[in-house]
Short mmCIF file of C-alpha atoms in Angstrom, two decimals:
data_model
loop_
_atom_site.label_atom_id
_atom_site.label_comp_id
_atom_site.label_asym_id
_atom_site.label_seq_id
_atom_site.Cartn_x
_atom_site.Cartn_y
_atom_site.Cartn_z
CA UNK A 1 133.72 121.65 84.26
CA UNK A 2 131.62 119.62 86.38
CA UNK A 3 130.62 120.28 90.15
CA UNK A 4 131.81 118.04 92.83
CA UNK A 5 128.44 117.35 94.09
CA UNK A 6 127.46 116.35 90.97
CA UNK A 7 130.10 113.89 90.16
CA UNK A 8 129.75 112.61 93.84
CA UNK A 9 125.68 112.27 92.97
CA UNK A 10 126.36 110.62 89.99
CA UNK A 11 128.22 107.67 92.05
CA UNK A 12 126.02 107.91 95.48
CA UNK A 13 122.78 108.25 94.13
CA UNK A 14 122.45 104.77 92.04
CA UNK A 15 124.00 103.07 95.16
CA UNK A 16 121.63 104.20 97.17
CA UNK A 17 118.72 103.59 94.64
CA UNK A 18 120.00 99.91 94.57
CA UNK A 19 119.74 99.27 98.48
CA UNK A 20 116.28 97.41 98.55
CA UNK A 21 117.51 94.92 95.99
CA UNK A 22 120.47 94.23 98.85
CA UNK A 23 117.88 92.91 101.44
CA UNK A 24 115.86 91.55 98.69
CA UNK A 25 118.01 89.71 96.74
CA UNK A 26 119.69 87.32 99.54
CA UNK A 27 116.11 86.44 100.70
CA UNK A 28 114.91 85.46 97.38
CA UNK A 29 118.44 83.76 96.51
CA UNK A 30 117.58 82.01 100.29
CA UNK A 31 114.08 81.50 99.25
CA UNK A 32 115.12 79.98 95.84
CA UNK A 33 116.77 76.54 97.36
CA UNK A 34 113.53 75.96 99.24
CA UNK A 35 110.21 76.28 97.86
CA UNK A 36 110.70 79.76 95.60
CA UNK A 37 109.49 83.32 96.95
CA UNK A 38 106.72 83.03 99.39
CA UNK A 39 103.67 85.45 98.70
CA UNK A 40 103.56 85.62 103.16
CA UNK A 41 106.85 87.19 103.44
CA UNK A 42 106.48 89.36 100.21
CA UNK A 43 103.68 91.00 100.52
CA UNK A 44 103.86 92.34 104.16
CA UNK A 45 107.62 93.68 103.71
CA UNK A 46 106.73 95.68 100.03
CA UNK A 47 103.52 96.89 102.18
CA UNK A 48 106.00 98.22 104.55
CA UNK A 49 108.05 99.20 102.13
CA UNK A 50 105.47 101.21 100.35
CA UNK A 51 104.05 102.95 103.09
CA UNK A 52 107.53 103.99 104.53
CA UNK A 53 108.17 105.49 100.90
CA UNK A 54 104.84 107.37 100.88
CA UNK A 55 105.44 108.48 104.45
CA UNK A 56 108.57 109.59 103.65
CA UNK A 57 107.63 111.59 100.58
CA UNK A 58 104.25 113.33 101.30
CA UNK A 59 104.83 113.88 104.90
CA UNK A 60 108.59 113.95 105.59
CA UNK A 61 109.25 116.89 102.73
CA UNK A 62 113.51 115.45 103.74
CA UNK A 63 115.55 118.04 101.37
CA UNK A 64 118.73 117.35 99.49
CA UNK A 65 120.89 115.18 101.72
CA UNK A 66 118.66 113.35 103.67
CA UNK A 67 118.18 109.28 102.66
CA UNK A 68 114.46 109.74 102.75
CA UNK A 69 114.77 112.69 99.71
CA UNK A 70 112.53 112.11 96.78
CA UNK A 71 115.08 112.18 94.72
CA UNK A 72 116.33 108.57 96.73
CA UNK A 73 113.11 106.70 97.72
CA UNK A 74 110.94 107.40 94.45
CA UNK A 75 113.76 106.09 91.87
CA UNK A 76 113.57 103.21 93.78
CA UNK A 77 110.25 102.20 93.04
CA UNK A 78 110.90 101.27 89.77
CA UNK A 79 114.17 99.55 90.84
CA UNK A 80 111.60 97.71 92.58
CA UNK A 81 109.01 97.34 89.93
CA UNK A 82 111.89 95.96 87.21
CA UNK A 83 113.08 92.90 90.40
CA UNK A 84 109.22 92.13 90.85
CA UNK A 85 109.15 91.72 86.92
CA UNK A 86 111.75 90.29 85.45
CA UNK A 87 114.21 88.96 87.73
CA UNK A 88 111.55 86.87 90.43
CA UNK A 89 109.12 85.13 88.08
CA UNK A 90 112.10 83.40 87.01
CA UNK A 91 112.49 81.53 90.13
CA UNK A 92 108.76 80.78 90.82
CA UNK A 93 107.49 77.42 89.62
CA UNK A 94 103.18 78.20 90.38
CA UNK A 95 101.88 80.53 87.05
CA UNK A 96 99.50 82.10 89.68
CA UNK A 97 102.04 83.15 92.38
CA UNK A 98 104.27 83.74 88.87
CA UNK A 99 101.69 86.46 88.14
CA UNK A 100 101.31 87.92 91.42
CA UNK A 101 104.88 88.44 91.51
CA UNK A 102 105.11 89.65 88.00
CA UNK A 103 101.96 91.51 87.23
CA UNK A 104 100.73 92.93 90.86
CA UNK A 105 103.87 93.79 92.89
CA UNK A 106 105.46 95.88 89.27
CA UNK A 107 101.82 97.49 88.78
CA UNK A 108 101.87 98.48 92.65
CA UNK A 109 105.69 99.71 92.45
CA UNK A 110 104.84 101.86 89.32
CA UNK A 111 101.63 103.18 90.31
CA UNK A 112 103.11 104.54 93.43
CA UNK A 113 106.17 105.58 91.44
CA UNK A 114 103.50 107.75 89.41
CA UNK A 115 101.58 109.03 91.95
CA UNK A 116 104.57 109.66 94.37
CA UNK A 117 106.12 111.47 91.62
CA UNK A 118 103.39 113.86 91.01
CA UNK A 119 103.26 115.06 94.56
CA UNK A 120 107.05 114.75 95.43
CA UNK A 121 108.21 118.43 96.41
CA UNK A 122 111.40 118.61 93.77
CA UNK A 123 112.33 122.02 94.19
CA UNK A 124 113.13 121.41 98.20
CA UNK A 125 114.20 117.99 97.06
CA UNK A 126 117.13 119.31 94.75
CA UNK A 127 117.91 121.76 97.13
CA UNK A 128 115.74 124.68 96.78
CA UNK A 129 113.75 125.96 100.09
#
């Protein structure tokens, strides 16, 4: 018989892995009818983004039900890596900015997921103290 909290984690935790792609999919769908994804606006808000997600899991230590858990932000680096590589190049037109969106923002999203994995504290992440 399954736990509550796990049913309730199977449902929550994929929404909330998902949330990134709901500010970044309207601004690329907006971007889209003009000129495509613009390298100026992309690269500052996944530098942000980045650096929140490393702040939040090497110095926050957030345990089981906080948004900023590992078990939240780091899944959603590769969320992020898979947009930057497969769903974005298909709307940009240049090869070069094609491969900056394809090649550099996935490689940066993965690396961090690697890295950010390795020093994630799991055991107060999945509720352990």
């Amino acid at each position: 018989m399954f736990h509550t909290g796990f049913l309730i984690a199977m449902v929550v935790l994929p929404v909330l892995w998902l949330v990134p792609l709901a500010v970044l999919g309207p601004l690329v769908y907006f971007e889209a009818g003009r000129s495509g994804p613009r390298l100026r606006v992309h690269v500052p808000l996944n530098l942000a983004y980045l650096a929140w997600t490393a702040y939040a899991v090497i110095v926050l230590h957030a345990g089981l039900h906080s948004t900023s858990s590992p078990l939240i932000v780091v899944p959603r680096l590769l969320v992020l890596a898979a947009f930057y590589a497969l769903a974005v190049p298909q709307m940009v037109t240049e090869p070069g900015a094609r491969r900056v969106f394809r090649y550099a923002f996935a490689v940066a999203y993965l690396t961090a997921f690697a890295v950010l994995f390795a020093m994630a504290d799991w055991v107060r992440a999945f509720g352990g103290d």
